[in-house]
mmCIF file of C-alpha atoms and ligand atoms in Angstrom:
data_model
loop_
_atom_site.group_PDB
_atom_site.id
_atom_site.type_symbol
_atom_site.label_atom_id
_atom_site.label_comp_id
_atom_site.label_asym_id
_atom_site.label_seq_id
_atom_site.Cartn_x
_atom_site.Cartn_y
_atom_site.Cartn_z
ATOM 1 C CA MET A 13 -42.339 39.989 50.764
ATOM 2 C CA ARG A 14 -41.535 37.626 53.652
ATOM 3 C CA TYR A 15 -43.099 36.898 57.014
ATOM 4 C CA ILE A 16 -42.179 39.312 59.805
ATOM 5 C CA ASP A 17 -42.644 38.125 63.383
ATOM 6 C CA GLN A 18 -43.911 41.126 65.345
ATOM 7 C CA ASP A 19 -43.512 39.270 68.629
ATOM 8 C CA GLU A 20 -39.760 39.778 68.222
ATOM 9 C CA LEU A 21 -40.111 43.565 68.518
ATOM 10 C CA ARG A 22 -38.173 45.010 71.468
ATOM 11 C CA LEU A 23 -39.515 48.286 72.849
ATOM 12 C CA PRO A 24 -37.117 50.940 74.215
ATOM 13 C CA ASP A 25 -37.320 51.952 77.882
ATOM 14 C CA GLY A 26 -40.238 54.240 78.624
ATOM 15 C CA TRP A 27 -41.781 53.892 75.169
ATOM 16 C CA THR A 28 -44.998 52.239 76.324
ATOM 17 C CA ASP A 29 -45.702 55.118 78.736
ATOM 18 C CA ARG A 30 -45.138 57.718 76.005
ATOM 19 C CA ALA A 31 -47.392 55.801 73.609
ATOM 20 C CA GLN A 32 -50.063 55.560 76.256
ATOM 21 C CA ALA A 33 -49.953 59.335 76.923
ATOM 22 C CA ALA A 34 -50.058 60.117 73.181
ATOM 23 C CA SER A 35 -52.959 57.740 72.728
ATOM 24 C CA VAL A 36 -54.962 59.444 75.479
ATOM 25 C CA ALA A 37 -54.300 62.866 73.897
ATOM 26 C CA VAL A 38 -55.341 61.682 70.440
ATOM 27 C CA LEU A 39 -58.531 60.068 71.710
ATOM 28 C CA ALA A 40 -59.302 63.431 73.335
ATOM 29 C CA GLY A 41 -59.029 65.092 69.914
ATOM 30 C CA ALA A 42 -55.319 65.799 69.311
ATOM 31 C CA ASP A 43 -53.778 65.191 65.871
ATOM 32 C CA PRO A 44 -51.757 61.907 65.831
ATOM 33 C CA ASP A 45 -49.091 63.626 63.700
ATOM 34 C CA ASP A 46 -48.304 65.958 66.617
ATOM 35 C CA TYR A 47 -46.981 62.839 68.355
ATOM 36 C CA ALA A 48 -45.150 61.389 65.333
ATOM 37 C CA GLY A 49 -41.961 61.241 67.407
ATOM 38 C CA VAL A 50 -43.481 58.333 69.310
ATOM 39 C CA TRP A 51 -43.667 55.963 66.333
ATOM 40 C CA ARG A 52 -40.506 57.412 64.757
ATOM 41 C CA ASP A 53 -38.614 56.347 67.874
ATOM 42 C CA LEU A 54 -39.506 52.743 67.030
ATOM 43 C CA LYS A 55 -38.140 52.952 63.495
ATOM 44 C CA ASP A 56 -34.808 51.277 64.167
ATOM 45 C CA PHE A 57 -36.398 48.636 66.377
ATOM 46 C CA LEU A 58 -38.845 47.753 63.604
ATOM 47 C CA ALA A 59 -36.032 47.734 61.034
ATOM 48 C CA ASP A 60 -34.200 45.168 63.160
ATOM 49 C CA LEU A 61 -36.980 42.619 62.601
ATOM 50 C CA PHE A 62 -35.903 42.066 58.984
ATOM 51 C CA PRO A 63 -32.268 41.672 57.873
ATOM 52 C CA GLU A 64 -30.496 44.453 55.975
ATOM 53 C CA LYS A 65 -33.178 46.942 57.077
ATOM 54 C CA LYS A 66 -35.326 45.904 54.123
ATOM 55 C CA CYS A 67 -38.791 47.297 53.442
ATOM 56 C CA TRP A 68 -41.371 44.793 54.711
ATOM 57 C CA TYR A 69 -43.481 45.208 51.579
ATOM 58 C CA CYS A 70 -40.988 45.190 48.689
ATOM 59 C CA GLU A 71 -37.767 43.788 50.246
ATOM 60 C CA THR A 72 -35.469 46.556 49.046
ATOM 61 C CA PRO A 73 -33.211 48.229 51.615
ATOM 62 C CA VAL A 74 -34.725 51.435 53.011
ATOM 63 C CA ASP A 75 -32.195 54.202 52.432
ATOM 64 C CA ARG A 76 -34.229 57.365 52.890
ATOM 65 C CA ALA A 77 -36.087 56.613 56.074
ATOM 66 C CA ASP A 78 -37.952 59.759 57.175
ATOM 67 C CA ASN A 79 -41.387 58.161 56.983
ATOM 68 C CA ALA A 80 -40.309 54.569 57.344
ATOM 69 C CA VAL A 81 -43.005 53.667 59.871
ATOM 70 C CA ASP A 82 -46.211 52.891 57.986
ATOM 71 C CA HIS A 83 -49.519 52.535 59.805
ATOM 72 C CA PHE A 84 -51.034 49.398 58.241
ATOM 73 C CA ARG A 85 -54.462 50.699 59.214
ATOM 74 C CA PRO A 86 -54.128 54.427 58.372
ATOM 75 C CA LYS A 87 -53.961 56.801 61.346
ATOM 76 C CA GLY A 88 -55.673 59.560 59.302
ATOM 77 C CA ARG A 89 -58.303 59.634 56.578
ATOM 78 C CA VAL A 90 -59.056 56.240 54.983
ATOM 79 C CA GLY A 91 -59.371 56.587 51.217
ATOM 80 C CA ASP A 92 -61.195 53.306 50.624
ATOM 81 C CA ALA A 93 -63.864 53.624 53.318
ATOM 82 C CA ALA A 94 -67.465 53.761 52.088
ATOM 83 C CA ASN A 95 -68.268 56.460 54.655
ATOM 84 C CA ILE A 96 -66.170 59.345 55.935
ATOM 85 C CA HIS A 97 -63.425 57.783 58.013
ATOM 86 C CA THR A 98 -61.102 59.933 60.104
ATOM 87 C CA GLY A 99 -58.629 57.111 60.578
ATOM 88 C CA TYR A 100 -57.881 54.218 62.891
ATOM 89 C CA ARG A 101 -56.759 56.789 65.450
ATOM 90 C CA TRP A 102 -57.036 54.316 68.320
ATOM 91 C CA LEU A 103 -54.262 52.264 66.631
ATOM 92 C CA ALA A 104 -51.942 55.235 65.957
ATOM 93 C CA PHE A 105 -49.567 54.144 68.730
ATOM 94 C CA ASP A 106 -50.129 50.382 68.626
ATOM 95 C CA PRO A 107 -46.847 48.716 67.560
ATOM 96 C CA ARG A 108 -48.789 45.857 65.942
ATOM 97 C CA ASN A 109 -50.160 48.391 63.464
ATOM 98 C CA PHE A 110 -46.652 49.487 62.397
ATOM 99 C CA ARG A 111 -44.913 48.250 59.257
ATOM 100 C CA TYR A 112 -41.389 49.279 58.254
ATOM 101 C CA ALA A 113 -41.644 50.573 54.677
ATOM 102 C CA CYS A 114 -39.673 52.400 51.999
ATOM 103 C CA THR A 115 -40.892 55.700 50.553
ATOM 104 C CA PHE A 116 -42.008 54.028 47.308
ATOM 105 C CA CYS A 117 -44.338 51.615 49.097
ATOM 106 C CA ASN A 118 -45.496 54.077 51.735
ATOM 107 C CA SER A 119 -46.107 57.343 49.849
ATOM 108 C CA ARG A 120 -48.354 57.937 46.886
ATOM 109 C CA ARG A 121 -46.325 58.818 43.815
ATOM 110 C CA LYS A 122 -46.163 58.435 40.065
ATOM 111 C CA GLY A 123 -43.410 56.377 38.461
ATOM 112 C CA ILE A 124 -41.561 58.390 35.815
ATOM 113 C CA GLU A 125 -40.913 55.325 33.694
ATOM 114 C CA GLY A 126 -43.736 52.986 32.739
ATOM 115 C CA LEU A 127 -46.476 55.388 33.892
ATOM 116 C CA THR A 128 -47.265 53.505 37.077
ATOM 117 C CA VAL A 129 -48.963 55.060 40.076
ATOM 118 C CA GLY A 130 -48.823 53.586 43.544
ATOM 119 C CA GLY A 131 -47.858 53.961 47.181
ATOM 120 C CA LYS A 132 -49.997 53.120 50.162
ATOM 121 C CA ALA A 133 -50.678 56.553 51.725
ATOM 122 C CA ASP A 134 -54.314 56.471 52.985
ATOM 123 C CA ARG A 135 -55.276 53.218 51.241
ATOM 124 C CA PHE A 136 -56.756 50.343 53.217
ATOM 125 C CA PRO A 137 -59.265 48.402 51.112
ATOM 126 C CA LEU A 138 -61.317 45.636 52.713
ATOM 127 C CA LEU A 139 -62.877 42.543 51.193
ATOM 128 C CA ASN A 140 -65.863 43.091 53.490
ATOM 129 C CA GLU A 141 -66.418 46.861 53.430
ATOM 130 C CA ALA A 142 -69.714 46.565 55.312
ATOM 131 C CA ASN A 143 -67.785 45.375 58.371
ATOM 132 C CA ARG A 144 -65.289 48.248 58.459
ATOM 133 C CA LEU A 145 -64.465 49.562 61.918
ATOM 134 C CA TYR A 146 -65.078 53.265 62.533
ATOM 135 C CA ALA A 147 -64.246 53.053 66.222
ATOM 136 C CA ALA A 148 -62.218 50.690 68.399
ATOM 137 C CA GLY A 149 -63.410 47.110 68.052
ATOM 138 C CA PRO A 150 -62.175 43.598 67.274
ATOM 139 C CA LEU A 151 -59.859 43.763 64.240
ATOM 140 C CA SER A 152 -60.902 40.232 63.295
ATOM 141 C CA GLN A 153 -64.157 41.787 62.105
ATOM 142 C CA GLU A 154 -62.319 43.229 59.087
ATOM 143 C CA THR A 155 -60.864 41.256 56.185
ATOM 144 C CA PRO A 156 -58.047 43.401 54.739
ATOM 145 C CA GLU A 157 -57.515 43.156 51.009
ATOM 146 C CA LEU A 158 -53.824 44.107 51.255
ATOM 147 C CA LEU A 159 -51.351 41.298 51.803
ATOM 148 C CA ASP A 160 -49.778 41.680 55.230
ATOM 149 C CA PRO A 161 -46.139 40.701 55.835
ATOM 150 C CA CYS A 162 -47.060 40.144 59.496
ATOM 151 C CA GLN A 163 -49.374 37.239 58.645
ATOM 152 C CA LEU A 164 -47.652 33.864 58.350
ATOM 153 C CA HIS A 165 -48.380 32.858 54.767
ATOM 154 C CA GLU A 166 -49.686 35.905 52.904
ATOM 155 C CA TRP A 167 -46.290 36.745 51.357
ATOM 156 C CA GLU A 168 -46.497 33.487 49.409
ATOM 157 C CA LEU A 169 -49.281 34.988 47.287
ATOM 158 C CA LEU A 170 -46.782 37.373 45.644
ATOM 159 C CA GLY A 171 -44.353 36.324 42.926
ATOM 160 C CA CYS A 172 -42.703 37.844 39.899
ATOM 161 C CA ARG A 173 -42.298 37.179 36.209
ATOM 162 C CA GLN A 174 -38.956 35.752 35.288
ATOM 163 C CA GLU A 175 -38.908 37.503 31.908
ATOM 164 C CA ASN A 176 -39.286 41.094 33.134
ATOM 165 C CA GLY A 177 -39.264 41.187 36.948
ATOM 166 C CA LYS A 178 -42.839 42.456 37.114
ATOM 167 C CA PRO A 179 -44.738 41.327 40.208
ATOM 168 C CA CYS A 180 -47.603 38.862 39.835
ATOM 169 C CA ALA A 181 -50.097 36.795 41.810
ATOM 170 C CA THR A 182 -49.001 33.214 42.513
ATOM 171 C CA SER A 183 -52.501 31.841 43.085
ATOM 172 C CA GLN A 184 -55.366 31.273 40.674
ATOM 173 C CA ASP A 185 -57.919 31.448 43.478
ATOM 174 C CA PRO A 186 -60.003 34.551 42.613
ATOM 175 C CA VAL A 187 -59.822 36.127 46.099
ATOM 176 C CA GLU A 188 -56.110 35.432 46.594
ATOM 177 C CA LYS A 189 -55.389 36.714 43.075
ATOM 178 C CA LYS A 190 -57.358 39.894 43.704
ATOM 179 C CA ARG A 191 -55.550 40.490 46.993
ATOM 180 C CA ALA A 192 -52.151 40.113 45.290
ATOM 181 C CA GLU A 193 -53.112 42.403 42.409
ATOM 182 C CA THR A 194 -54.461 45.112 44.720
ATOM 183 C CA SER A 195 -51.317 44.869 46.868
ATOM 184 C CA ILE A 196 -49.089 45.244 43.787
ATOM 185 C CA GLU A 197 -50.877 48.482 42.919
ATOM 186 C CA VAL A 198 -51.202 49.914 46.442
ATOM 187 C CA TYR A 199 -47.607 49.098 47.462
ATOM 188 C CA HIS A 200 -46.394 50.218 44.011
ATOM 189 C CA LEU A 201 -44.545 46.927 43.545
ATOM 190 C CA HIS A 202 -44.810 47.417 39.772
ATOM 191 C CA TYR A 203 -42.703 50.605 39.937
ATOM 192 C CA GLU A 204 -40.532 50.238 36.833
ATOM 193 C CA PRO A 205 -37.069 50.791 38.389
ATOM 194 C CA THR A 206 -37.939 48.164 41.038
ATOM 195 C CA CYS A 207 -39.035 45.725 38.300
ATOM 196 C CA LYS A 208 -35.695 46.235 36.546
ATOM 197 C CA LYS A 209 -33.788 45.412 39.729
ATOM 198 C CA ARG A 210 -36.006 42.404 40.390
ATOM 199 C CA HIS A 211 -35.415 41.231 36.816
ATOM 200 C CA ALA A 212 -31.621 41.488 37.199
ATOM 201 C CA VAL A 213 -31.785 39.368 40.366
ATOM 202 C CA SER A 214 -34.016 36.773 38.691
ATOM 203 C CA VAL A 215 -31.742 36.538 35.627
ATOM 204 C CA GLN A 216 -28.844 35.685 37.943
ATOM 205 C CA LEU A 217 -30.926 33.140 39.854
ATOM 206 C CA MET A 218 -32.061 31.410 36.668
ATOM 207 C CA ALA A 219 -28.505 31.278 35.304
ATOM 208 C CA ASP A 220 -27.372 29.648 38.562
ATOM 209 C CA VAL A 221 -30.251 27.156 38.498
ATOM 210 C CA GLU A 222 -29.386 26.225 34.926
ATOM 211 C CA GLN A 223 -25.778 25.652 35.926
ATOM 212 C CA GLY A 224 -26.906 23.628 38.929
ATOM 213 C CA LYS A 225 -29.028 21.426 36.687
ATOM 214 C CA LEU A 226 -26.061 20.775 34.397
ATOM 215 C CA LEU A 227 -23.655 20.016 37.237
ATOM 216 C CA PHE A 228 -25.947 17.900 39.418
ATOM 217 C CA PRO A 229 -25.871 14.661 37.335
ATOM 218 C CA LEU A 230 -22.102 14.983 36.867
ATOM 219 C CA SER A 231 -21.527 15.653 40.552
ATOM 220 C CA ARG A 232 -22.576 12.139 41.501
ATOM 221 C CA THR A 233 -19.500 10.502 39.983
ATOM 222 C CA ASP A 234 -16.956 13.296 39.830
ATOM 223 C CA ASN A 235 -15.509 14.975 42.916
ATOM 224 C CA ALA A 236 -14.456 18.147 41.095
ATOM 225 C CA MET A 237 -17.980 18.498 39.692
ATOM 226 C CA GLN A 238 -19.366 17.843 43.163
ATOM 227 C CA GLU A 239 -17.374 20.772 44.451
ATOM 228 C CA LEU A 240 -18.564 23.072 41.654
ATOM 229 C CA PHE A 241 -22.158 21.979 42.181
ATOM 230 C CA THR A 242 -21.925 22.797 45.893
ATOM 231 C CA ILE A 243 -20.670 26.307 45.138
ATOM 232 C CA VAL A 244 -23.613 26.945 42.817
ATOM 233 C CA ALA A 245 -26.132 25.424 45.244
ATOM 234 C CA ARG A 246 -24.878 27.671 48.046
ATOM 235 C CA LYS A 247 -25.229 30.693 45.800
ATOM 236 C CA ILE A 248 -28.851 29.796 45.026
ATOM 237 C CA ARG A 249 -29.506 29.264 48.733
ATOM 238 C CA ARG A 250 -28.196 32.768 49.459
ATOM 239 C CA ALA A 251 -30.565 34.246 46.839
ATOM 240 C CA ILE A 252 -33.608 32.896 48.701
ATOM 241 C CA ASP A 253 -32.362 33.720 52.196
ATOM 242 C CA ARG A 254 -34.233 36.356 54.242
ATOM 243 C CA LYS A 255 -31.185 38.601 53.874
ATOM 244 C CA ALA A 256 -31.440 38.729 50.055
ATOM 245 C CA VAL A 257 -33.352 41.376 48.096
ATOM 246 C CA PHE A 258 -36.642 40.102 46.621
ATOM 247 C CA SER A 259 -36.126 36.730 48.377
ATOM 248 C CA GLY A 260 -39.881 36.030 48.436
ATOM 249 C CA GLU A 261 -40.164 36.383 44.674
ATOM 250 C CA MET A 262 -36.979 34.340 44.161
ATOM 251 C CA ILE A 263 -38.511 31.534 46.242
ATOM 252 C CA PHE A 264 -41.515 31.632 43.930
ATOM 253 C CA LEU A 265 -39.282 31.393 40.839
ATOM 254 C CA LEU A 266 -37.215 28.587 42.357
ATOM 255 C CA LYS A 267 -40.365 26.617 43.220
ATOM 256 C CA GLY A 268 -41.205 26.735 39.510
ATOM 257 C CA GLN A 269 -37.885 25.005 38.740
ATOM 258 C CA ARG A 270 -38.550 21.890 40.849
ATOM 259 C CA HIS A 271 -38.231 18.647 38.880
ATOM 260 C CA VAL A 272 -38.165 14.956 39.698
ATOM 261 C CA ASP A 273 -34.602 14.713 38.294
ATOM 262 C CA HIS A 274 -33.468 17.589 40.530
ATOM 263 C CA PRO A 275 -34.457 16.852 44.134
ATOM 264 C CA TRP A 276 -31.744 19.281 45.295
ATOM 265 C CA ILE A 277 -34.020 22.220 44.422
ATOM 266 C CA GLN A 278 -36.685 21.140 46.911
ATOM 267 C CA LYS A 279 -33.953 20.543 49.498
ATOM 268 C CA LEU A 280 -32.659 24.081 49.029
ATOM 269 C CA LEU A 281 -36.175 25.457 49.499
ATOM 270 C CA GLU A 282 -36.424 23.590 52.787
ATOM 271 C CA ALA A 283 -32.894 24.367 53.988
HETATM 272 ZN ZN1 LIG B 15 -40.893 49.097 49.737
#
């Protein structure tokens, strides 16, 4: 996961008027899904906010994109609500409630391998359930449990294990840890085929870091070694770039490799 700046979203001509009309109809009792074309028309514009059309939750490219627009606060039934909740219908056409997501993160499903279950669907747990909104009101009243890619630093709470690519919390703080663990389950980030891909990427990163650590001391006195070191350093930089798959988790792994003898690692993280 990485930070997505929603202020960069560009709306197509006439979209705001259509959203407004749909919103009025839904507040008068219509089913939001009858106006699904309205949010679907924003799909490509949302995808443009993150390179390579990656899913905002798991950072894999979205290839099957029928339901790629997720409502962060569900537009229909809310599974986690203490009382019957018919959905945050008043946010059904609010672009700030949209997240671009792959089918695995967005839809509830069982993983065939590893027996995992996940997918967001109607999930929206809160840390303060008593303050849940059942009608339009200030969103700041709610404290979502799910990590939100549209908040500046929440993505930093998600990492992965180098040895198997499984996602993990990066913080020991009990609340932050709980939020990461719930997000892993709800977004199905522990889906086994995804973990395998994440592991393959982390194996490559670690091999490059190891090579970088060998070359760095030699590069100071040897021009040929300097050249080789630069090639490896650039490769590591590419692995943590916003364009790369699982770049958030790779940043977490690279942070763990920082060492006083290798100041170049911190420099790459800041580059
Ligand atoms: Zn995803």
